Coordinates of C-alpha atoms in Angstrom, one line a residue:
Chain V
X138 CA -2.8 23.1 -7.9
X139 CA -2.2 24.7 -4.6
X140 CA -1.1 27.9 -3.7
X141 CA 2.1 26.3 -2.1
X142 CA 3.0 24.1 -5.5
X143 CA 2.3 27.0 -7.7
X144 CA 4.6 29.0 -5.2
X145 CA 7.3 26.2 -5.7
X146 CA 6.3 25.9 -9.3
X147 CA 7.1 29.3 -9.9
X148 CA 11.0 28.6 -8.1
X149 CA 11.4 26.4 -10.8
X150 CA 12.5 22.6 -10.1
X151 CA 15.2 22.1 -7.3
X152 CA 16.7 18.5 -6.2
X153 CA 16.7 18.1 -2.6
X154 CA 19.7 15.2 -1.1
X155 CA 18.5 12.4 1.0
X156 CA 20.8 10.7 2.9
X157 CA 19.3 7.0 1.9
X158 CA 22.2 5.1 4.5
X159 CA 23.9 3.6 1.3
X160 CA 27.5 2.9 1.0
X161 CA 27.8 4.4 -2.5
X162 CA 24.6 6.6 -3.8
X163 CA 22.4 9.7 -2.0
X164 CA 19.6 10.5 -3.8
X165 CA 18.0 13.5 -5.1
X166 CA 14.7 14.2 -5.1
X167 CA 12.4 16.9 -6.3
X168 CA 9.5 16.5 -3.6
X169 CA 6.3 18.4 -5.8
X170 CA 6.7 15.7 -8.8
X171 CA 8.4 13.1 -7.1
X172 CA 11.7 12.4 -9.2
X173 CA 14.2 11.2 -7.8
X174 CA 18.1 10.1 -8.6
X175 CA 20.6 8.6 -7.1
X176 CA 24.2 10.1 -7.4
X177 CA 27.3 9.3 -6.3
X178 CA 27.7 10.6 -2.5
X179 CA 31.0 12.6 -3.8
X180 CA 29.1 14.3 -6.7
X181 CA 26.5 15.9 -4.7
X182 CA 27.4 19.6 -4.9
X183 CA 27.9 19.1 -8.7
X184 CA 25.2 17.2 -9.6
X185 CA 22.9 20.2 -7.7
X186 CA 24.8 22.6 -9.6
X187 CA 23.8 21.4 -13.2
X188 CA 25.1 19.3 -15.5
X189 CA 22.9 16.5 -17.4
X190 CA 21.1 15.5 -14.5
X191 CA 19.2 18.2 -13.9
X192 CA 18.8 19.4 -17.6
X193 CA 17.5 16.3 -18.2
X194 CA 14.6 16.4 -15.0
X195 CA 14.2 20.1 -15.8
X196 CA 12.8 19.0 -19.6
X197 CA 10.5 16.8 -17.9
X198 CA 9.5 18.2 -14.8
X199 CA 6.1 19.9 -16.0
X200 CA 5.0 17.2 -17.7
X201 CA 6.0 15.2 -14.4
X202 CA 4.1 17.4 -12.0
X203 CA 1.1 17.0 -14.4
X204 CA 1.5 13.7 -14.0
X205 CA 1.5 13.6 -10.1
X206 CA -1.3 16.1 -10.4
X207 CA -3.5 13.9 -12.5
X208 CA -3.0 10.5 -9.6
X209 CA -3.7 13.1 -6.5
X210 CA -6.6 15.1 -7.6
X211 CA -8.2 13.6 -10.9
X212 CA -9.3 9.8 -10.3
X213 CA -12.5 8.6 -10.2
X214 CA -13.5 5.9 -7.8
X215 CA -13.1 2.2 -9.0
X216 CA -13.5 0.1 -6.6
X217 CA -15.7 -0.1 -3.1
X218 CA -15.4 -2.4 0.1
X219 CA -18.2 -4.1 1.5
X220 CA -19.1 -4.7 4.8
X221 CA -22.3 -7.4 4.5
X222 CA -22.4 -7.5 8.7
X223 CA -21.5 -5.5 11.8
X224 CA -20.3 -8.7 13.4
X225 CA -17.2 -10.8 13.4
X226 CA -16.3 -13.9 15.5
X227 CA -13.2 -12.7 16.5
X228 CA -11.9 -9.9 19.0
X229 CA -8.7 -8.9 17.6
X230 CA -6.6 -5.8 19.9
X231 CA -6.2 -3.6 17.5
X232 CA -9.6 -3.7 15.1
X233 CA -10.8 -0.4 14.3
X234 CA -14.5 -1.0 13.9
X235 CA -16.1 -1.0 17.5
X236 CA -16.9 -4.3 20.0
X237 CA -20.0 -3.2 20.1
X238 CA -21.0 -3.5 16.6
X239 CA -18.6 -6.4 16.2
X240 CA -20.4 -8.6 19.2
X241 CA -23.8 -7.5 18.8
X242 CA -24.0 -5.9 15.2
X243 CA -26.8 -6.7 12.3
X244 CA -26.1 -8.8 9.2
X245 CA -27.1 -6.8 5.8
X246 CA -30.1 -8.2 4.1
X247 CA -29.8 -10.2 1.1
X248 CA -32.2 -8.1 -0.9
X249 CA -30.5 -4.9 0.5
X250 CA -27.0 -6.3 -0.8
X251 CA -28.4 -6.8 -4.1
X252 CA -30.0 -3.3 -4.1
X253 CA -27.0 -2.0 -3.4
X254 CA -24.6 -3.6 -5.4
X255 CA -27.3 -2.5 -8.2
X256 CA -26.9 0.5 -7.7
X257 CA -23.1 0.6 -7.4
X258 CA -22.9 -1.3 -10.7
X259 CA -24.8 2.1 -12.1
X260 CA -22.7 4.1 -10.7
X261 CA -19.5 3.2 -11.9
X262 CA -20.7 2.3 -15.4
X263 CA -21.3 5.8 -15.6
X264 CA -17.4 7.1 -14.0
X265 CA -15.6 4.4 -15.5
X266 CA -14.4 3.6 -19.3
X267 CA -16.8 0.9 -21.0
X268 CA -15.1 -2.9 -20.8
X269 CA -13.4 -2.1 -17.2
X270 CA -15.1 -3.4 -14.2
X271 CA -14.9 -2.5 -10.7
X272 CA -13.2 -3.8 -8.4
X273 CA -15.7 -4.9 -4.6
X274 CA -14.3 -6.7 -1.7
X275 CA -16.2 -8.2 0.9
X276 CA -14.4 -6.8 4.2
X277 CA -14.8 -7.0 7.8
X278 CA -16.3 -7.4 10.5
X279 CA -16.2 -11.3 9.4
X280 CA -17.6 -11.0 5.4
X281 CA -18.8 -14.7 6.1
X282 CA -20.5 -14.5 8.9
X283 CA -23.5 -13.6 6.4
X284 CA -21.9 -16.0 3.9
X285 CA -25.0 -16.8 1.9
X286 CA -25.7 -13.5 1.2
X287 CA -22.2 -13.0 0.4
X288 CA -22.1 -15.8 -1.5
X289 CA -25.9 -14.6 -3.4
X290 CA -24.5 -11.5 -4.2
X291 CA -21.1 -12.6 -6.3
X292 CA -23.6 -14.8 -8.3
X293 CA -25.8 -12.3 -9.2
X294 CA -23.3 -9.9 -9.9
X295 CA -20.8 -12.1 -11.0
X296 CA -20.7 -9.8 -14.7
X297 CA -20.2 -6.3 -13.5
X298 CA -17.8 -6.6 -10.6
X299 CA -14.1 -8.2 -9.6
X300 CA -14.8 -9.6 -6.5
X301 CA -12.7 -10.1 -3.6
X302 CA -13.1 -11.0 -0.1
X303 CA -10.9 -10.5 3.0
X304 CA -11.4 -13.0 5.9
X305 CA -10.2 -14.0 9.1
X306 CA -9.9 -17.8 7.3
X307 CA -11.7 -19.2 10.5
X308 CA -15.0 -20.1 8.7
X309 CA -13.4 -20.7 5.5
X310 CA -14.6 -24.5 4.8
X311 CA -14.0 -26.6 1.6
X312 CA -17.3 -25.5 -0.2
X313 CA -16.7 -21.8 0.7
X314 CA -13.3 -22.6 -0.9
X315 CA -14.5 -24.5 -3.8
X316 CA -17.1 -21.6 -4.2
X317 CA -15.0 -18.9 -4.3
X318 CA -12.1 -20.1 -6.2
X319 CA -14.3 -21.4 -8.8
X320 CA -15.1 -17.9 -9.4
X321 CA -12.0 -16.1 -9.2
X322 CA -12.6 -14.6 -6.3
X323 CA -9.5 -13.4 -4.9
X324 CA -9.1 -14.3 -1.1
X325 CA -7.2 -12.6 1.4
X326 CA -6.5 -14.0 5.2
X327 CA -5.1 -12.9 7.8
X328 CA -2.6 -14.7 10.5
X329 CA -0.5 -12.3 12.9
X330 CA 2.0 -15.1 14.2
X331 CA 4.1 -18.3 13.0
X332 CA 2.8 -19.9 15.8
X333 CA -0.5 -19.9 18.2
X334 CA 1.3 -18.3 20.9
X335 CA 1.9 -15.3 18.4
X336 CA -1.4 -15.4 16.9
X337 CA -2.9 -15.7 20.3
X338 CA -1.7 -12.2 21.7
X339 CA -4.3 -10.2 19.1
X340 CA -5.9 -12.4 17.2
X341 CA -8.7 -14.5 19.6
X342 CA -11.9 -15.4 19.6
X343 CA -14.5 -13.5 21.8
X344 CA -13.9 -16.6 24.7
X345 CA -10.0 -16.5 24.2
X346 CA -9.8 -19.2 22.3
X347 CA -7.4 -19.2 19.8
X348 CA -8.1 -19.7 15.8
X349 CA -4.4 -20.1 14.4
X350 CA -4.6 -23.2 13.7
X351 CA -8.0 -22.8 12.3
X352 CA -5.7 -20.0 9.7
X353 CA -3.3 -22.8 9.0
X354 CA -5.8 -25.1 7.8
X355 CA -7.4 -22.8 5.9
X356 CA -4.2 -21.6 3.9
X357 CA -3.6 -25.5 3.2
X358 CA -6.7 -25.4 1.4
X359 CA -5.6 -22.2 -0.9
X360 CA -2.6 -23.9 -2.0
X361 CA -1.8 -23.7 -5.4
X362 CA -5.0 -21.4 -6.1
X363 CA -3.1 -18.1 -7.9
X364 CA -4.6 -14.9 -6.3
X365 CA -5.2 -15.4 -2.7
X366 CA -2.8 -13.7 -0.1
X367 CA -2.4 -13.3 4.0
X368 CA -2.0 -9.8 5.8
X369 CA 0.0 -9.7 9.3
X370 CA -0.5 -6.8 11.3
X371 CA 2.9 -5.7 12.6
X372 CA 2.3 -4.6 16.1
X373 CA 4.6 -4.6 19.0
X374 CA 3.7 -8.5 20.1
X375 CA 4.4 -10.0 17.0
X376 CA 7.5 -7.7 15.7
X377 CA 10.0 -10.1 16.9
X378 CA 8.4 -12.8 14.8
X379 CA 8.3 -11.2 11.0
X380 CA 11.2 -13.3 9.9
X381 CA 9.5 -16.7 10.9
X382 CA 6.4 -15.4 9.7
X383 CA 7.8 -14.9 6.0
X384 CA 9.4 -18.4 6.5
X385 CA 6.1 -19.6 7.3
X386 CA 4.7 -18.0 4.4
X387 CA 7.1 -18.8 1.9
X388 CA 6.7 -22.9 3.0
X389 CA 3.0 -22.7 2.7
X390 CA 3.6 -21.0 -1.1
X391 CA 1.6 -18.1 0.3
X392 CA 2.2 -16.2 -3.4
X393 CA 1.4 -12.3 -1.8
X394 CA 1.2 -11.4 1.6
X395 CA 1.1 -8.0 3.8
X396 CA 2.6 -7.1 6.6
X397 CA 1.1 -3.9 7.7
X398 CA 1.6 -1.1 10.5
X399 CA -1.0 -1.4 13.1
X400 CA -3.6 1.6 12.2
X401 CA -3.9 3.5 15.1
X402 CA -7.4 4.5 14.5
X403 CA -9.1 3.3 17.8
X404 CA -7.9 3.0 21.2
X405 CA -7.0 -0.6 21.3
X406 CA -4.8 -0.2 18.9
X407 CA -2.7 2.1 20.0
X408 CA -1.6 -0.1 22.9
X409 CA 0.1 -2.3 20.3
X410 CA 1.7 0.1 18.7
X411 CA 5.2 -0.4 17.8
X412 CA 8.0 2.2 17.7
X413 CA 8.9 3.3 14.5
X414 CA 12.6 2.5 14.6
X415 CA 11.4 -0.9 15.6
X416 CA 8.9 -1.6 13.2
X417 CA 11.7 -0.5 10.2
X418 CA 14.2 -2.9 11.5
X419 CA 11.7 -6.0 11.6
X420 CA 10.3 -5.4 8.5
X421 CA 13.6 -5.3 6.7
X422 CA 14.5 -8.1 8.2
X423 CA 11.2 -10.0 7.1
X424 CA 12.2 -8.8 3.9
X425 CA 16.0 -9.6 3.3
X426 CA 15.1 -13.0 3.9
X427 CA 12.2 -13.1 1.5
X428 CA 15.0 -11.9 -0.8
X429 CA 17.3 -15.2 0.3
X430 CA 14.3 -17.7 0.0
X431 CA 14.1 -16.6 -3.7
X432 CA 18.0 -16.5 -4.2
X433 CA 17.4 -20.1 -2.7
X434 CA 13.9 -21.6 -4.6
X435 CA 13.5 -19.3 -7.2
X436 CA 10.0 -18.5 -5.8
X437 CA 8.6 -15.2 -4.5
X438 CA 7.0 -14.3 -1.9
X439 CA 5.7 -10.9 -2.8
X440 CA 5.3 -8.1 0.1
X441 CA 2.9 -6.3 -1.8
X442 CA 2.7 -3.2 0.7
X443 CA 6.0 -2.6 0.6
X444 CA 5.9 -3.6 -3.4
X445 CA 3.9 -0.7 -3.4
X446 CA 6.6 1.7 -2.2
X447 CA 9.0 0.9 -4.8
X448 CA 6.5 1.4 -7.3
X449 CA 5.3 4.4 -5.8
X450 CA 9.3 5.4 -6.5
X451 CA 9.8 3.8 -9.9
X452 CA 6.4 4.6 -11.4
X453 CA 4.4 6.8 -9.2
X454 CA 1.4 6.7 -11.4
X455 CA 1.3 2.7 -11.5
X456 CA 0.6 2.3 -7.9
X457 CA -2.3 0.4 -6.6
X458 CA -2.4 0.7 -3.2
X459 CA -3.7 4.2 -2.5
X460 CA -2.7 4.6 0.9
X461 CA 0.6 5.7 0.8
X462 CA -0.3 9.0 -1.7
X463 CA -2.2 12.3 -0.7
X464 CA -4.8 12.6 -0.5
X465 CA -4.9 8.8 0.2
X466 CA -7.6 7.0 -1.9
X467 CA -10.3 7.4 0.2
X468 CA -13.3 9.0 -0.9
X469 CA -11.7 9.4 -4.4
X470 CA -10.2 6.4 -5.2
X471 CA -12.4 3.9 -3.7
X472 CA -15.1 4.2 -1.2
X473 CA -16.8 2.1 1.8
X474 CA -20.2 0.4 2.4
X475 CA -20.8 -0.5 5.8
X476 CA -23.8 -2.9 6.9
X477 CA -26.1 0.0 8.0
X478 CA -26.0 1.2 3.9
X479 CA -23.9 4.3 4.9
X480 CA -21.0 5.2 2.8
X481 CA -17.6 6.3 4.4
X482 CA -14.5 7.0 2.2
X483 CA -12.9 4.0 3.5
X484 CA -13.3 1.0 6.1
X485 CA -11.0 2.7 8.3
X486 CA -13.6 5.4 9.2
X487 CA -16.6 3.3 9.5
X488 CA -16.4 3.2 13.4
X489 CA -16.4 7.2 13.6
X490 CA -19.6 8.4 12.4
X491 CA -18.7 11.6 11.2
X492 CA -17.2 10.4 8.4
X493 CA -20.5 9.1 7.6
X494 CA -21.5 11.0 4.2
X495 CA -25.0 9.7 3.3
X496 CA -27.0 6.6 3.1
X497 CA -26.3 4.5 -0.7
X498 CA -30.1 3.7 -1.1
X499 CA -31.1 7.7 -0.1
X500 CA -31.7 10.1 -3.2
X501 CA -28.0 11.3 -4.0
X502 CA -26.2 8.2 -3.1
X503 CA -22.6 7.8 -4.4
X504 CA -22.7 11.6 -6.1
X505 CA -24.1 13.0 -2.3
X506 CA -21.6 10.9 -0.2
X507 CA -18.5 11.7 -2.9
X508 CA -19.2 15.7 -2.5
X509 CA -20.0 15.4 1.3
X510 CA -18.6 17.5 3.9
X511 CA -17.4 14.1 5.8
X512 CA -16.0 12.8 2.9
X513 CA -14.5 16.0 1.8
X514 CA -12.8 16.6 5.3
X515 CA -10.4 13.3 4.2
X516 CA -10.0 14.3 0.3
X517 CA -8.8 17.6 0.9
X518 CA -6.3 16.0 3.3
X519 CA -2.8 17.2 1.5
X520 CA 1.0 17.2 2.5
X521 CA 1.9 19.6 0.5
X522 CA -0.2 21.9 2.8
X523 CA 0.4 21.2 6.6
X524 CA 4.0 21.2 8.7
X525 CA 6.5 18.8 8.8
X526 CA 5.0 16.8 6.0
X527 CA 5.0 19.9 3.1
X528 CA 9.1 20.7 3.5
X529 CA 9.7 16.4 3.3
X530 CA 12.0 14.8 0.5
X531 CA 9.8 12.0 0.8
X532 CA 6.2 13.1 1.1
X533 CA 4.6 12.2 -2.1
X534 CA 6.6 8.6 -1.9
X535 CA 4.8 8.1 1.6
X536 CA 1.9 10.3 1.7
X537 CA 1.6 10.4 5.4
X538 CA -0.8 7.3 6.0
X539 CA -3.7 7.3 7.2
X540 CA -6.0 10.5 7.8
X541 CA -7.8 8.0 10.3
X542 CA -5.0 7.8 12.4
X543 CA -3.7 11.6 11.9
X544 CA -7.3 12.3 12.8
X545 CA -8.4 10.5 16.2
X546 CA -4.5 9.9 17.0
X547 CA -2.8 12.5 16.7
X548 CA -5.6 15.5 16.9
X549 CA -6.5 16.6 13.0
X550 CA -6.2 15.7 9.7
X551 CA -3.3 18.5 9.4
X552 CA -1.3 16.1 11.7
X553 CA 1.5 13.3 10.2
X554 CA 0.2 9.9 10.5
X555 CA 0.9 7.4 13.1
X556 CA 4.5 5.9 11.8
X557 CA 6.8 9.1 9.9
X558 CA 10.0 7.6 11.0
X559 CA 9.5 4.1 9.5
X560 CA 7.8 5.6 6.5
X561 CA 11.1 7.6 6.0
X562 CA 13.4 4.7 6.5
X563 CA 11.3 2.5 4.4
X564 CA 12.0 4.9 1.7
X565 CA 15.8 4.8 2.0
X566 CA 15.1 1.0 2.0
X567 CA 13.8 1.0 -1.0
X568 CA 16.3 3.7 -3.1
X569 CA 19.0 1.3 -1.8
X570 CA 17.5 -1.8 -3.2
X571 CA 17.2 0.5 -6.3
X572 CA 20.8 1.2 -6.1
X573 CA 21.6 -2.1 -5.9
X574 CA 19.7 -3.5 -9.0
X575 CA 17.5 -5.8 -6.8
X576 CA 14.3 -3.3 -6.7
X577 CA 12.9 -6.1 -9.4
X578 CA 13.2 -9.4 -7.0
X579 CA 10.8 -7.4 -4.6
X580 CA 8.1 -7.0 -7.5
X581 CA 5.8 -9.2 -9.6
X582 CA 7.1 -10.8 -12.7
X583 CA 5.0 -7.9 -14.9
X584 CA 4.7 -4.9 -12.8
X585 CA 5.3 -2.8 -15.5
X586 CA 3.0 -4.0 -18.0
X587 CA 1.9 -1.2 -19.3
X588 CA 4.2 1.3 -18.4
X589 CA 6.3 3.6 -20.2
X590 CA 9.8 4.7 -19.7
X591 CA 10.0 8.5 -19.9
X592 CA 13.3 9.0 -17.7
X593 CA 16.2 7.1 -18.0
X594 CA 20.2 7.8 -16.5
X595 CA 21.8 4.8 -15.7
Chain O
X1419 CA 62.2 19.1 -5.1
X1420 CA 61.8 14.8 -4.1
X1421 CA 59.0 15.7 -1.6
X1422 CA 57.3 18.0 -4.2
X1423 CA 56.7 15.3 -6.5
X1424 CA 56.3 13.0 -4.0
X1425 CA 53.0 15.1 -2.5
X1426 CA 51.7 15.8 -5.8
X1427 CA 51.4 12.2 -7.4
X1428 CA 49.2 10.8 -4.7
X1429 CA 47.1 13.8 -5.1
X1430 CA 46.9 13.2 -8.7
X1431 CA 46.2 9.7 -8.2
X1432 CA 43.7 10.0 -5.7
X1433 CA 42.1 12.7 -8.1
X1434 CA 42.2 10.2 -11.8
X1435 CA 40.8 7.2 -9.6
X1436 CA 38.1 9.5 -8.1
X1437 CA 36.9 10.1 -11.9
X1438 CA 37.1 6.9 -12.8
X1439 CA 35.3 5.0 -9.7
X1440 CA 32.3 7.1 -9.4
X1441 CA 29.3 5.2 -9.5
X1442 CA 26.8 6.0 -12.6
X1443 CA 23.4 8.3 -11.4
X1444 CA 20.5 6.1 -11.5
X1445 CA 17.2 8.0 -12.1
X1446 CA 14.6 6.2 -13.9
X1447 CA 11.1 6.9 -14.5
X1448 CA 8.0 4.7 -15.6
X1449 CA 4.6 6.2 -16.3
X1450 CA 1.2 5.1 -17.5
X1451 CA -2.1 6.2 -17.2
X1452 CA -3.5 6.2 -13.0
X1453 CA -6.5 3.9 -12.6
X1454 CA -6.8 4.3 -9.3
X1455 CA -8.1 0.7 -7.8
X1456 CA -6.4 1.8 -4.5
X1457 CA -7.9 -1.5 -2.7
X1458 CA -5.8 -3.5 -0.5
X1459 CA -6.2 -7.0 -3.2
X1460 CA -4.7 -4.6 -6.1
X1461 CA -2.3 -7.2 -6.7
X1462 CA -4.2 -10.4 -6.8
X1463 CA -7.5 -8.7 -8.7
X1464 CA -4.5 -8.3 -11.6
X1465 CA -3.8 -11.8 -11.7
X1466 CA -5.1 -14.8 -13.5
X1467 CA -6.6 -16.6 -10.5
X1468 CA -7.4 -20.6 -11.6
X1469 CA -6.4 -23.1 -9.5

């Protein structure tokens, strides 16, 4: 624990109001084990002076703070990304590995895949509990541009890892389709506009020509397959469209889908940057309507980073998505292979080699890169420590995503991340769906499979 | 004495429905044990995937 949590340890626990922009309810939070309650707007000043409330949180607050503990500094890695090739078909604004690599990059060897994947499968057998495996996805640059080594690898390894593989759809054809479903591989596209004209703006080829419909056809094919799913980056050319593209997504029974903040890790993608007030507004829009279509059909269309949120808020330890938590999951959580065999704590970080910590095949491999000064320089990363971030309500509900950004954008990894506002207001979002009994319509059928209830007022 | 009782009963009113109409505190709480996948297909690696 840090100086600074012991320091508020010691205070004992105190309930800080949020004003969440609901009608009815503000919520309290305690910040350093992230509980939170919402109250009556009118009760404020008596709920903070005691009453069951807070002798309720105050019989569980160590055991919550251990709790938070144990997700921030105690998990092992379980799962890696992949990057089989340096290249990529496509130019997209805002990607954060660089043009050179992706234009002129090297393809991994097959025989250097397998040797690595071998020697990932060691490592996590000896970090993780027998009878789980973990989890790899194939990432990009373009995963299947080297396709049949791709494809070589999930064969050979098809016991010891759940693979996935996330794609820009464009060279997905009907065997690659027929492979990869046949073997559970879960698939994951990606399609920035409802229509080409959207798409077009970030999402090209390296002659300008334009692949959306290329994405279309390739999400026809996925229909009625159960664990594939399409991210949209939200940046400041396609913001207007969210709505239509959730509309799009719900006719072509996309079952999970993304819609992600630009990560302002390069250059490019800063140019596309949305404002943060902006970006809030879209995406709630996006998602009241996903809401309405199942009010309407009965059928979800899951938002599974902003699912992420409210399960970050309802159950902070049954999170999956390790961005929005810090230190984020990189480096601790998960880890990243790029082509070249180096080892970075996340894809994100792969185009700035000082990140890099250590080579998988060299003596020390996983261990070496895990205890590295690069690696450490993101896994030490914690709001709880640096201005505005450690005084936030919020900060263990948001996390201040992503050290990449905080890091090249923004000037250190003691800086917030690229989009504080919206992550502020997509909090509130979220406590007011909870206040409204709809937090469940935003979540898979079985979320909390699993869980246990250990706080309960309402 | 009229004006009195007129000032007090809307007073006592206002402060009965005030009890009565404030919402319930919601503050609930899951927990398990943290595994820690952390990759962007969390959701879908957690599913049954046949077609």
């Amino acid at each position: 624990m840090t100086a600074a949590a012991l320091n508020r340890a010691a205070a004992g626990p105190a309930l800080i109001p949020v004003d969440i922009g609901h009608a009815v309810y503000a919520a309290l939070t305690d910040p350093a084990t992230a509980f939170w309650a919402l109250v009556d707007k009118s009760r404020i000043a008596e709920e903070l002076a005691g009453g069951p409330l807070l002798e309720s949180y105050r019989e569980k607050a160590g055991s919550f703070a251990n709790e938070l503990h144990a997700l921030r500094f105690a998990l092992t890695p379980s799962g890696v990304y992949l990057n089989p090739t340096e290249r990529c078909n496509l130019d997209c604004t805002y990607c954060y590995l660089p043009g050179e690599q992706r234009s002129g990059g090297s393809h991994m060897a097959e025989e250097k895949l397998i040797a690595s994947l071998a020697k990932l499968r060691d490592y996590f057998r000896s970090v993780m509990p027998a009878g789980r495996k973990p989890r790899a996805i194939f990432h990009g640059a373009e995963p299947l541009m080297n396709k049949a080594t791709v494809f070589a690898a999930i064969d050979a390894f098809a016991d010891d890892f759940i693979f996935g593989l996330q794609t820009n759809g464009t060279l997905l054809d009907d065997a690659a389709v027929d492979f990869l479903t046949a073997r559970n591989v879960s698939i994951g596209l990606s399609l920035d506009g409802p229509i080409a004209a959207i798409t077009d703006a970030t999402r090209q080829t390296w002659g300008g020509k334009s692949v959306h419909h290329k994405v279309l056809a390739a999400m026809d094919k996925l229909k009625g397959y159960g664990s594939w799913s399409v991210i949209t980056t939200c940046t400041s050319a396609n913001l207007p469209y969210l709505t239509q593209m959730v509309e799009l997504f719900h006719a072509k029974e996309v079952p999970t889908c993304m819609l992600n903040t630009v990560r302002c890790t390069l250059p490019g993608a800063r140019g596309v940057k949305p404002a943060d007030g902006d970006m809030a507004k879209a995406l709630f829009a996006a998602l009241d309507r996903t809401h309405t279509l199942y009010r309407e059909t009965g059928r979800k269309l899951l938002v599974a980073n902003f699912a992420n949120i409210l399960i970050g808020i309802l159950a902070p330890t049954a999170r999956r998505l390790m961005c929005d938590i810090s230190p984020c999951g990189g480096g601790r959580a998960f880890f990243a292979l790029a082509a070249d065999g180096g080892l970075y704590p996340c894809s994100e970080f792969i185009g700035l080699p000082r990140f890099n910590g250590g080579n998988l095949l060299a003596e020390g491999g996983v261990e070496a890169a895990l205890t590295s000064a690069a690696f450490r320089t993101v896994t030490v990363r914690d709001v709880d420590t640096f201005s505005p971030c450690g005084d936030c309500a919020i900060r263990h509900f948001c996390g201040s995503p992503c050290p990449a950004e905080a890091h090249e954008m923004n000037g250190g990894m003691e800086k917030i991340g690229a989009f504080c506002e919206f992550y502020k207001e997509q909090v509130n979002y979220a406590l007011r769906l909870i206040a409204d009994g709809k937090a469940d319509d935003y979540l898979w059928e079985d979320w909390d499979e699993g869980t246990e209830t250990t706080f309960r007022m309402a | 004495m009229t004006q009195t009782v007129q000032t007090q009963q809307p007073q006592q009113n206002a402060t009965e429905a005030l009890t009565q109409t404030a919402a319930p505190t919601i503050a609930v709480r899951k927990s398990c044990n943290p595994d820690g996948i952390g990759l962007s297909h969390y959701v879908l690696m957690d599913k049954k995937a046949a077609k």
